XYZ file of C-alpha atoms in Angstrom:
761
model
C 0.000 0.000 0.000
C 1.411 3.383 -0.947
C 0.557 6.959 -0.125
C 1.988 9.432 -2.567
C -0.800 11.975 -2.861
C 0.291 15.193 -1.126
C -3.286 16.475 -1.119
C -4.111 13.825 1.440
C -1.498 15.068 3.915
C -2.563 18.697 4.049
C -2.049 19.979 7.562
C -5.256 19.975 9.548
C -5.102 20.365 13.296
C -8.170 18.800 14.818
C -8.285 15.374 13.308
C -7.013 11.872 13.874
C -5.603 10.308 10.699
C -3.738 7.210 9.589
C -2.172 5.743 6.459
C -3.535 2.215 6.860
C -6.748 0.478 7.926
C -7.315 -0.537 11.537
C -5.808 -3.949 12.220
C -7.807 -4.347 15.442
C -10.570 -2.697 17.468
C -8.250 -0.368 19.401
C -7.154 1.196 16.116
C -10.672 1.734 14.745
C -12.245 5.212 14.884
C -15.430 5.989 16.846
C -18.511 7.894 15.762
C -21.660 8.339 17.838
C -24.723 10.435 18.525
C -25.174 9.544 22.190
C -27.479 6.611 21.461
C -25.925 4.997 18.373
C -22.252 4.309 17.942
C -19.922 2.662 15.448
C -16.267 1.747 15.331
C -14.959 2.186 11.781
C -12.095 -0.038 10.674
C -11.547 1.447 7.212
C -10.796 -1.853 5.477
C -10.334 -1.761 1.729
C -11.796 -4.988 0.355
C -14.029 -5.285 3.417
C -15.225 -2.470 5.664
C -16.479 -3.304 9.133
C -18.714 -1.087 11.205
C -18.920 -2.514 14.716
C -22.245 -1.165 15.993
C -23.681 -0.218 19.370
C -27.040 1.046 20.550
C -27.009 2.267 24.124
C -30.042 0.256 25.317
C -28.833 -3.167 24.117
C -28.239 -4.779 27.514
C -28.711 -8.331 28.721
C -31.814 -8.895 30.838
C -34.485 -6.780 32.446
C -35.021 -5.086 35.817
C -34.761 -7.082 39.063
C -34.958 -6.539 42.806
C -31.575 -7.849 43.970
C -31.633 -6.423 47.498
C -30.552 -8.927 50.131
C -33.351 -9.167 52.683
C -30.917 -10.527 55.306
C -28.833 -7.353 55.325
C -30.812 -5.303 57.831
C -31.141 -8.080 60.408
C -27.371 -8.622 60.431
C -26.296 -4.972 60.147
C -25.894 -4.450 63.938
C -23.676 -7.532 64.232
C -21.523 -6.490 61.246
C -21.062 -3.050 62.797
C -20.196 -4.542 66.174
C -17.574 -6.851 64.660
C -15.976 -3.981 62.750
C -15.852 -1.762 65.836
C -14.213 -4.600 67.778
C -11.592 -5.135 65.065
C -12.865 -8.626 64.171
C -12.543 -7.938 60.469
C -12.559 -11.440 59.019
C -15.765 -12.303 60.855
C -17.362 -9.040 59.759
C -16.347 -9.527 56.163
C -17.535 -13.142 56.056
C -20.930 -12.154 57.451
C -21.227 -9.145 55.124
C -20.365 -11.317 52.126
C -23.377 -13.503 52.856
C -25.924 -10.973 54.073
C -25.198 -7.818 52.068
C -24.344 -9.129 48.605
C -26.888 -8.593 45.857
C -28.949 -11.623 44.861
C -27.575 -12.558 42.388
C -24.234 -10.784 42.704
C -24.160 -9.075 39.330
C -26.180 -6.355 37.701
C -26.950 -6.388 33.979
C -24.285 -5.962 31.321
C -24.006 -3.975 28.097
C -23.887 -5.767 24.737
C -22.894 -5.008 21.141
C -25.636 -4.392 18.601
C -23.704 -6.239 15.900
C -21.648 -5.515 12.795
C -22.377 -4.165 9.351
C -19.967 -5.844 6.945
C -19.432 -4.270 3.528
C -17.298 -5.960 0.877
C -16.098 -4.365 -2.363
C -15.356 -5.998 -5.710
C -11.955 -5.659 -7.390
C -10.326 -3.547 -4.689
C -6.786 -4.863 -4.909
C -3.524 -2.874 -4.764
C -4.808 0.365 -3.251
C -2.809 3.563 -3.213
C -2.997 6.980 -1.551
C -4.866 5.539 1.448
C -5.963 7.866 4.260
C -8.308 7.102 7.136
C -9.382 9.994 9.355
C -11.726 11.370 11.965
C -12.452 15.076 11.537
C -13.091 16.356 15.061
C -14.281 19.738 13.837
C -17.160 18.254 11.815
C -17.722 14.935 13.579
C -17.175 13.054 10.314
C -15.021 10.007 9.595
C -13.531 9.574 6.130
C -11.707 6.841 4.219
C -10.077 7.650 0.898
C -7.963 5.541 -1.456
C -7.288 4.902 -5.109
C -7.693 1.663 -7.057
C -6.011 2.143 -10.402
C -7.288 5.458 -11.726
C -10.454 5.521 -9.554
C -10.667 7.452 -6.292
C -13.036 5.948 -3.684
C -14.265 7.975 -0.728
C -16.371 6.913 2.252
C -17.844 9.479 4.631
C -19.554 8.403 7.842
C -21.234 10.235 10.696
C -23.757 9.545 13.456
C -26.436 12.205 13.270
C -28.110 13.364 16.472
C -30.879 15.403 14.807
C -31.769 12.513 12.493
C -30.916 9.680 14.944
C -29.172 7.589 12.305
C -25.729 6.563 11.138
C -25.125 7.821 7.618
C -22.484 6.493 5.237
C -21.843 7.720 1.717
C -19.550 5.761 -0.572
C -18.559 7.331 -3.867
C -16.230 6.838 -6.811
C -14.933 9.528 -9.140
C -15.657 7.337 -12.164
C -19.211 6.540 -13.240
C -20.402 3.005 -12.571
C -17.233 2.064 -10.680
C -18.854 1.195 -7.342
C -20.111 -2.286 -6.491
C -20.560 -3.709 -3.018
C -22.467 -6.175 -0.916
C -23.476 -5.659 2.708
C -24.829 -7.887 5.446
C -25.380 -7.816 9.188
C -23.510 -10.026 11.622
C -23.745 -10.599 15.347
C -21.180 -12.888 16.964
C -20.865 -15.100 13.877
C -24.647 -14.979 13.434
C -25.216 -16.859 16.727
C -26.763 -13.957 18.692
C -29.429 -12.804 16.248
C -32.764 -14.273 15.251
C -32.891 -13.343 11.589
C -32.059 -10.843 8.894
C -34.990 -10.043 6.613
C -35.161 -8.225 3.325
C -36.799 -4.818 3.269
C -37.753 -4.596 -0.380
C -34.846 -4.437 -2.803
C -32.931 -1.745 -0.923
C -32.847 -2.702 2.743
C -32.138 -5.295 5.419
C -33.549 -5.690 8.930
C -31.663 -7.604 11.636
C -33.698 -8.608 14.685
C -32.982 -10.441 17.913
C -33.336 -10.631 21.656
C -30.948 -9.098 24.142
C -31.483 -12.159 26.342
C -32.392 -12.781 29.971
C -35.723 -12.494 31.738
C -37.392 -9.219 30.859
C -34.690 -8.365 28.340
C -35.358 -6.078 25.402
C -35.759 -6.961 21.748
C -33.499 -5.143 19.304
C -33.278 -4.379 15.627
C -30.874 -2.766 13.190
C -32.040 -1.544 9.778
C -29.985 -0.486 6.779
C -31.360 1.175 3.652
C -29.368 1.862 0.470
C -29.931 4.903 -1.752
C -27.817 4.318 -4.876
C -26.904 6.938 -7.453
C -26.915 5.029 -10.708
C -26.461 1.292 -10.994
C -28.647 -1.450 -9.553
C -29.665 -2.240 -5.963
C -31.154 -5.560 -4.866
C -31.388 -7.987 -1.970
C -30.426 -11.659 -2.227
C -30.632 -13.921 0.823
C -29.362 -11.811 3.703
C -27.227 -9.621 1.425
C -27.800 -6.115 0.133
C -26.117 -5.635 -3.254
C -25.221 -2.447 -5.099
C -23.810 -2.914 -8.603
C -22.144 -0.445 -10.990
C -23.242 2.669 -9.104
C -21.616 6.093 -9.092
C -22.255 6.427 -5.341
C -24.512 5.071 -2.617
C -25.772 6.421 0.691
C -26.414 3.876 3.416
C -28.792 4.891 6.203
C -28.711 2.869 9.412
C -31.230 3.006 12.250
C -31.440 0.825 15.347
C -33.431 0.559 18.532
C -34.852 -1.656 21.240
C -38.071 -2.118 23.151
C -36.460 -0.183 26.018
C -37.696 2.949 24.208
C -40.175 1.786 21.527
C -42.749 -1.025 21.661
C -42.051 -1.857 17.993
C -38.514 -0.736 17.152
C -38.695 -2.243 13.644
C -41.742 -0.184 12.710
C -40.236 2.896 14.332
C -36.919 2.446 12.531
C -38.486 1.858 9.123
C -40.633 4.970 9.407
C -37.588 6.941 10.468
C -35.540 5.792 7.459
C -38.425 6.330 5.051
C -38.480 9.961 6.129
C -34.696 10.291 5.777
C -34.835 8.814 2.287
C -36.544 12.025 1.204
C -33.595 14.128 2.360
C -30.439 14.575 0.290
C -27.085 13.413 1.616
C -25.846 17.002 1.514
C -28.729 18.096 3.739
C -28.225 15.199 6.175
C -24.549 16.115 6.436
C -25.309 19.809 6.886
C -27.836 19.114 9.649
C -25.362 16.877 11.440
C -22.447 19.313 11.202
C -24.589 22.257 12.346
C -25.828 20.340 15.384
C -22.421 18.881 16.239
C -20.396 22.061 15.779
C -22.850 24.030 17.925
C -21.362 22.007 20.802
C -17.832 21.239 19.670
C -17.114 24.745 18.383
C -17.722 26.409 21.728
C -14.161 25.749 22.913
C -10.892 26.248 21.064
C -7.410 25.701 22.420
C -4.178 26.912 20.865
C -0.809 25.994 22.342
C 2.676 26.754 20.941
C 3.220 25.196 17.529
C 5.161 21.987 17.074
C 6.513 22.577 13.545
C 5.818 19.856 11.019
C 3.938 17.606 13.400
C 0.506 18.187 11.848
C 1.809 16.633 8.623
C 2.416 13.338 10.444
C -0.220 10.640 11.004
C -1.598 10.409 14.531
C -0.003 7.065 15.353
C 3.398 8.346 14.260
C 2.990 11.488 16.372
C 2.081 9.350 19.363
C 5.186 7.216 18.786
C 7.454 10.274 18.646
C 5.786 11.715 21.741
C 6.558 8.493 23.601
C 10.169 8.842 22.504
C 10.316 12.181 24.312
C 9.535 14.754 21.623
C 7.314 17.733 22.371
C 4.020 17.892 20.500
C 1.597 20.473 21.819
C -0.625 19.940 18.796
C -1.141 16.310 19.846
C -2.120 17.521 23.323
C -4.611 19.952 21.754
C -6.068 17.085 19.728
C -6.232 14.829 22.788
C -8.086 17.553 24.683
C -10.592 18.069 21.884
C -10.937 14.316 21.302
C -12.211 14.024 24.864
C -14.855 16.647 24.131
C -15.696 14.835 20.877
C -16.195 11.570 22.771
C -18.546 13.156 25.303
C -20.641 14.726 22.539
C -20.678 11.338 20.780
C -21.602 9.196 23.788
C -23.905 11.378 25.893
C -26.659 13.528 24.442
C -30.095 14.488 25.799
C -32.345 11.421 25.556
C -29.515 8.897 25.570
C -28.207 6.850 28.458
C -25.080 8.230 30.134
C -21.625 7.350 28.885
C -20.674 4.005 30.424
C -17.217 2.566 31.107
C -16.616 2.341 27.367
C -18.714 5.350 26.386
C -21.027 3.555 23.966
C -18.362 1.574 22.082
C -18.180 -2.083 23.092
C -17.554 -5.148 20.933
C -17.718 -7.813 23.660
C -20.643 -9.911 24.860
C -18.871 -10.229 28.216
C -17.195 -6.812 28.437
C -14.712 -5.792 31.135
C -16.593 -4.808 34.299
C -19.789 -5.316 32.247
C -19.313 -1.981 30.439
C -21.838 -0.399 32.776
C -21.813 2.547 35.188
C -19.154 2.236 37.895
C -20.010 4.995 40.345
C -17.106 4.957 42.801
C -15.272 7.288 40.390
C -15.478 6.141 36.777
C -18.927 7.406 35.765
C -18.314 10.611 37.685
C -15.005 11.112 35.852
C -16.835 10.726 32.536
C -18.617 13.983 33.323
C -15.761 16.030 34.784
C -15.343 17.976 31.499
C -19.072 18.492 30.933
C -19.357 21.863 32.643
C -15.939 23.551 32.427
C -15.458 22.392 28.813
C -18.807 23.902 27.804
C -20.802 20.724 27.116
C -23.442 21.207 29.775
C -26.202 19.561 27.705
C -24.144 16.363 27.575
C -24.502 16.154 31.373
C -28.266 15.611 31.095
C -28.239 11.814 30.577
C -26.462 11.426 33.916
C -29.119 13.537 35.619
C -31.822 11.359 34.042
C -30.176 8.211 35.395
C -29.864 9.711 38.885
C -33.598 10.455 38.838
C -34.383 6.883 37.790
C -32.162 5.606 40.615
C -34.279 7.286 43.289
C -37.060 4.689 43.417
C -34.864 1.546 43.490
C -32.478 3.446 45.765
C -35.265 4.008 48.297
C -35.912 0.268 48.337
C -32.221 -0.454 48.884
C -31.999 2.137 51.670
C -35.008 0.679 53.454
C -34.459 -3.066 52.903
C -30.704 -3.160 53.520
C -30.217 -0.396 56.078
C -33.597 0.623 57.520
C -32.929 4.191 56.358
C -34.947 6.911 54.714
C -33.833 8.530 51.473
C -32.102 6.728 48.634
C -28.707 5.138 48.204
C -26.596 3.230 45.701
C -23.380 1.277 45.894
C -20.426 1.231 43.497
C -22.280 0.295 40.297
C -25.554 0.764 38.508
C -26.939 -0.338 35.144
C -29.540 0.480 32.492
C -32.322 -0.303 34.998
C -30.858 1.989 37.709
C -30.103 -0.981 39.985
C -28.808 0.188 43.387
C -28.082 -3.092 45.209
C -24.413 -4.050 45.700
C -22.496 -5.366 42.684
C -20.250 -8.429 43.115
C -18.993 -9.838 46.376
C -15.760 -7.911 46.009
C -15.201 -6.727 49.532
C -12.863 -3.802 48.697
C -15.646 -2.183 46.670
C -19.084 -3.756 46.972
C -20.398 -2.590 50.350
C -19.919 1.138 49.929
C -23.234 3.030 50.058
C -21.896 6.376 48.852
C -22.532 6.098 45.097
C -25.758 8.111 45.026
C -24.299 10.842 47.244
C -21.330 11.378 44.938
C -23.532 11.373 41.833
C -25.796 14.020 43.364
C -22.857 16.409 43.600
C -23.013 16.591 39.791
C -26.430 18.206 40.140
C -24.948 20.881 42.382
C -21.997 21.442 40.045
C -24.368 21.943 37.123
C -26.136 24.652 39.074
C -22.871 26.323 40.078
C -21.797 26.629 36.453
C -25.207 27.475 34.982
C -26.807 29.416 37.869
C -30.120 27.904 36.718
C -32.404 28.207 39.737
C -35.232 26.294 38.069
C -32.877 23.351 37.663
C -31.717 23.691 41.273
C -35.283 23.677 42.576
C -35.848 20.322 40.863
C -32.461 18.854 41.723
C -32.669 19.870 45.375
C -35.189 17.162 46.238
C -32.879 14.511 44.827
C -29.868 15.863 46.702
C -31.941 16.108 49.866
C -33.029 12.491 49.576
C -29.420 11.310 49.241
C -28.483 13.418 52.277
C -31.433 12.021 54.241
C -30.088 8.501 53.764
C -26.726 9.533 55.133
C -28.255 11.222 58.187
C -29.894 7.909 59.030
C -26.919 5.748 58.082
C -24.330 7.566 60.214
C -23.718 6.055 63.649
C -22.001 7.511 66.703
C -18.633 6.201 67.826
C -17.329 6.238 71.404
C -15.978 9.764 70.896
C -19.328 11.137 69.764
C -18.263 11.413 66.126
C -20.587 10.361 63.307
C -19.218 7.438 61.314
C -20.124 5.475 58.208
C -20.162 1.760 59.025
C -19.754 -0.530 57.246
C -17.822 1.185 54.493
C -14.628 0.847 52.474
C -12.084 3.139 50.891
C -12.574 2.122 47.240
C -10.921 -0.313 46.377
C -7.994 -0.411 48.799
C -7.023 -2.606 51.771
C -5.286 -1.853 55.040
C -3.109 -3.820 57.457
C -3.605 -3.854 61.223
C -0.646 -3.826 63.638
C -1.164 -7.562 64.203
C -0.645 -8.197 60.481
C -4.295 -8.888 59.670
C -5.574 -7.200 56.513
C -9.013 -5.789 55.966
C -11.231 -3.648 53.774
C -14.446 -3.043 55.711
C -14.083 -0.148 58.090
C -15.808 2.384 60.270
C -15.253 5.633 58.485
C -13.162 6.034 55.367
C -11.769 9.512 54.772
C -13.446 9.761 51.375
C -16.877 9.148 52.917
C -16.649 12.201 55.129
C -15.376 14.370 52.302
C -18.359 13.341 50.124
C -20.818 13.788 52.996
C -19.437 17.224 53.831
C -19.697 18.281 50.189
C -23.273 16.983 49.836
C -24.535 18.413 53.126
C -22.951 21.770 52.296
C -24.535 21.672 48.824
C -27.949 20.956 50.349
C -27.576 23.787 52.871
C -26.535 26.283 50.233
C -29.250 25.084 47.830
C -31.907 25.392 50.516
C -30.777 28.955 51.221
C -30.906 29.872 47.533
C -34.403 28.489 46.942
C -35.535 29.417 50.477
C -36.627 25.974 51.561
C -36.248 23.561 54.502
C -34.690 25.696 57.232
C -35.083 22.943 59.851
C -33.425 20.391 57.580
C -30.557 22.790 56.928
C -30.030 23.096 60.674
C -30.006 19.307 61.044
C -27.352 19.016 58.344
C -25.254 21.781 59.894
C -25.339 20.039 63.271
C -24.249 16.753 61.676
C -21.400 18.479 59.831
C -19.888 19.577 63.151
C -19.672 15.948 64.252
C -17.993 14.534 61.141
C -14.312 13.591 61.491
C -11.905 15.933 59.727
C -9.058 14.741 57.491
C -6.127 13.475 59.549
C -2.439 13.724 58.711
C -0.603 10.447 59.245
C 2.874 9.457 60.331
C 4.329 9.874 56.840
C 2.884 13.373 56.535
C 0.145 12.006 54.279
C -3.641 12.352 54.347
C -4.877 9.265 56.175
C -7.075 7.043 54.034
C -8.894 5.668 57.087
C -9.709 7.031 60.550
C -6.728 5.153 61.925
C -3.240 5.571 60.509
C -3.228 2.086 59.011
C -0.515 0.737 56.780
C -1.702 0.389 53.203
C -1.468 -3.081 51.715
C -0.915 -1.563 48.268
C 0.701 1.883 48.656
C 0.686 2.397 44.873
C -3.038 1.701 44.521
C -4.873 3.119 41.487
C -7.632 4.666 43.639
C -6.594 7.763 45.594
C -9.953 8.132 47.271
C -8.788 10.063 50.334
C -7.891 12.995 48.069
C -11.500 13.439 46.946
C -11.398 16.660 48.983
C -8.652 17.984 46.694
C -10.403 17.035 43.450
C -13.222 16.932 42.516
C -14.055 18.175 46.024
C -12.900 21.479 47.471
C -12.130 20.762 51.123
C -8.371 20.702 50.518
C -7.102 23.977 49.129
C -3.629 25.474 48.740
C -4.825 28.847 50.004
C -7.296 28.022 52.780
C -5.910 24.678 54.082
C -2.175 24.777 53.357
C -1.299 22.001 55.831
C -3.788 19.618 54.217
C -2.568 20.642 50.771
C 1.005 19.804 51.800
C -0.198 16.438 53.125
C -2.043 15.830 49.860
C 1.223 16.460 48.002
C 2.962 13.894 50.202
C 0.129 11.437 49.541
C 0.551 11.836 45.794
C 4.310 11.530 45.944
C 4.046 8.310 47.970
C 1.437 6.857 45.583
C 3.549 7.619 42.516
C 6.779 6.405 44.131
C 5.075 3.039 44.664
C 3.814 2.674 41.092
C 0.541 4.614 41.268
C -1.102 6.033 38.182
C -0.659 2.765 36.309
C -4.219 2.813 34.976
C -5.321 5.458 32.519
C -8.134 6.894 34.621
C -5.934 7.025 37.711
C -3.322 8.991 35.779
C -6.033 11.388 34.637
C -7.128 11.943 38.238
C -3.517 12.691 39.167
C -3.337 15.440 36.504
C -6.300 17.138 38.199
C -4.743 16.715 41.649
C -1.505 18.407 40.611
C -3.429 21.179 38.872
C -5.342 21.891 42.105
C -2.008 21.948 43.953
C -0.880 24.574 41.407
C 2.093 22.433 40.395
C 2.437 23.006 36.655
C 5.484 20.781 36.187
C 3.900 17.771 37.893
C 0.604 18.273 36.082
C 2.358 18.401 32.711
C 4.550 15.432 33.613
C 1.389 13.406 34.109
C -0.220 14.673 30.901
C 2.849 13.300 29.148
C 2.630 10.054 31.134
C -1.027 9.706 30.121
C -0.173 9.837 26.438
C 2.982 7.782 26.875
C 1.640 4.870 28.907
C -2.151 4.923 28.759
C -3.229 5.906 25.259
C -4.116 3.498 22.446
C -3.425 4.145 18.739
C -6.896 5.661 18.241
C -6.300 7.892 21.321
C -8.714 5.861 23.454
C -7.682 5.621 27.083
C -6.082 2.345 28.141
C -6.842 1.053 31.644
C -5.830 -1.535 30.292
C -8.107 -2.576 28.616
C -9.889 0.383 27.005
C -11.919 2.523 29.405
C -13.191 5.907 28.329
C -13.026 7.602 31.743
C -9.338 8.411 31.317
C -10.078 10.365 28.138
C -12.620 12.492 29.954
C -10.467 12.887 33.054
C -7.484 13.873 30.903
C -9.488 16.528 29.062
C -10.805 17.882 32.370
C -7.258 17.947 33.747
C -5.922 20.019 30.851
C -8.791 22.481 31.369
C -8.043 22.562 35.112
C -4.443 23.533 34.350
C -5.748 26.530 32.396
C -8.677 27.712 34.523
C -9.982 27.047 38.035
C -13.053 28.505 39.710
C -13.825 26.336 42.729
C -12.973 28.731 45.572
C -15.092 31.758 44.709
C -12.309 33.033 42.484
C -11.609 32.596 38.768
C -7.929 31.821 38.440
C -6.411 31.790 34.950
C -3.318 29.727 34.122
C -3.063 28.235 37.629
C -0.810 25.368 36.519
C 0.735 26.463 33.220
C 3.840 24.481 32.205
C 6.764 26.224 30.517
C 6.105 24.401 27.247
C 2.681 26.102 27.028
C 4.072 29.609 27.625
C 2.105 31.107 24.712
C -1.454 30.276 23.792
C -5.129 31.038 23.645
C -8.282 29.376 24.868
C -11.853 30.366 24.096
C -15.056 29.119 25.647
C -14.048 27.501 28.945
C -16.681 27.982 31.635
C -16.320 29.008 35.264
C -18.595 28.559 38.244
C -20.855 31.529 38.725
C -22.205 31.547 35.171
C -19.120 32.867 33.365
C -17.506 31.993 30.033
C -13.852 32.897 29.512
C -11.741 33.707 26.468
C -8.118 34.552 27.167
C -4.747 34.856 25.480
C -1.304 34.642 27.035
C 2.303 35.273 26.037
C 5.423 34.230 27.966
C 3.162 32.888 30.684
C 1.363 36.235 31.161
C -2.265 36.831 30.266
C -2.454 39.608 27.684
C -6.244 39.720 27.353
C -9.169 38.091 29.128
C -12.836 38.386 28.191
C -15.464 37.389 30.757
C -19.018 36.854 29.499
C -21.763 36.694 32.115
C -24.758 34.389 31.736
C -26.338 35.932 34.857
C -25.800 39.059 36.897
C -23.547 38.715 39.907
C -20.116 39.274 41.430
C -16.955 38.101 39.705
C -13.397 37.897 41.035
C -10.585 37.255 38.590
C -6.861 36.659 39.032
C -4.312 35.904 36.345
C -0.563 36.331 35.855
C -0.090 39.619 34.027
C -3.381 41.168 35.177
C -4.193 43.131 38.278
C -6.719 41.303 40.504
C -10.231 42.245 39.425
C -13.571 42.291 41.262
C -16.711 43.538 39.560
C -20.458 43.114 39.416
C -21.250 41.449 36.110
C -24.470 42.061 34.214
C -26.245 39.210 32.435
C -25.494 39.106 28.717
C -22.513 41.468 28.876
C -18.824 40.816 28.263
C -15.957 42.436 30.147
C -12.466 42.701 28.697
C -9.276 43.028 30.710
C -5.822 43.568 29.229
C -2.254 43.402 30.426
C -1.742 47.080 29.699
C -4.953 48.238 31.338
C -6.828 46.062 33.775
C -9.751 48.460 33.817
C -12.810 46.801 32.399
C -13.979 47.480 28.884
C -17.558 46.391 28.291
C -19.062 45.277 25.037
């Protein structure tokens, strides 16, 4: 295979591109519209689109709550308090585990296989993903004929669209068929006239959904027909393939719904479908731009080659820009209003038994998926998570009552399509941790802080209150009068007692109290804003005074547990006890310098013992260092992320692929450029020397502000603050005098290095 066409290597910043087809799934390129997704391999004689639809999950809803939990809860607590860990853990494993252990798991929809006649000896091959338009493209030449494939997943039209063209009349012939695990996990493929195919099947399990995938061909010239389970196009100039899919999770008859949908789209030209998609997509993607110092010549290199050179130690700020924007692309593609939230793999999964079930792991991973939603100006993409939290309330009330005898609602460290809240697995370091709902509810508060939408807050408050109500009931008093969570764990770590015994269940993990403090504070502040529940606010405030504060241990580190236990795995991937540093706000360089210093020691000890070895953990570490205002360490870990934990298609590598690291990495880069968590907008808080010149437009700050700013030699030369609502704003940046002003909704305020007086527009 050769590539000699210079037109195909024109420099273009925001794209991923390659000079050969994907040899395996981790090299394929993703497209998605929140609900539908495809991984595009770009094969020449045979193209493969590995397909996903977000509601294709095994099985239906179940009540898995263990009815023996509540009766044995006092004994489990007593054993933990007495230090009889093995007895406590054995009893908890029997009485608290979900029945059965596992929640439901996410499944592939199937594959669309497309084979091409007489496509030998290709030349000038390029495969790309255009991040600025949300379009994937494959281009190559066979002899004197240029073939081009364009693919995108349209949100406004809820379909995957693929156009295949040749620059010579009548030169295009292909055949297409559906597949699903070598045709073993589908019921049938039926013809839909002479231009379409319909694949149908069952997701499996009691109460499971039925699914379908439908493809319709719109040829330009030539002949189109169906034979057996094949769709054939012969001697065409071009063809547009429209693909719809769905399940009974959303529609009682997904086949009828999908056919009607495609019949409507058949009346729309390809150019119009593309234009509608790009307009919708760019309205989100185009809100934020990032420009870092140029890396000369790098944009002319394929993405995999750039990644290789980066791993060899070369600088490539353009690759970092692309990685940042790729994270935003993935969130737009895997989480849109009306879809399910992004799961562990976003929406892209090719396995029928995926790692960790490809569901929603809520002891950090799902939360990390949404870290860039607000500050990276993709607030609408947060909505599917809010929808899931709302659906979790009813099953979460059952779990709270049946397992713990508590009011409110709770969830453990996983949930699924059915919003299951009972414990997942009998994995003691993780399973019996009832803090999942509380952490998720903090996303509701964050959305308000960025948007200042009081109507949203009035709705979200009841959900936050219900999660807080559970915790008020769940907390127990220790012999010092402190309020403790018990049983709990510090996800997913273990400790060693002085007698050498190891354990995971505990009374009071540091992370628990940091989450509880954040949630109770959010409820108090929300209640004040919407003028509701004064008595409840007082109850929360009284409880806050009795929560243990973070302790500094014998190594100068933040203790992970209430006692200064030895960690069994000091390089553990979870760094849960630094929740208060990020995404929480209880540990702050300015207001709690001693805790910030202890957090630094904690990070240094984790990394010295091999921490950060998973992609998402490394992403978390970038955010930690940014909050500690350590530019060099933050950048060092950005480099480590790309060096050790990034696959050829820029997917995050746990290993295996997990999408949370992509989102956490994007959020971390934004956090290095702008922070707004302490009542102050701070620009360039952790700017490394290699980013000494640059510009960013469209990042958002808490308080309802959008920021555009430019810097040179590490000094901000101009900053523009746009106010979504009226209110006070405080701004600090290197090169600018500190600024405080009362912003007016809809107005922009410009500050320059030469004159920090405001200029309104």
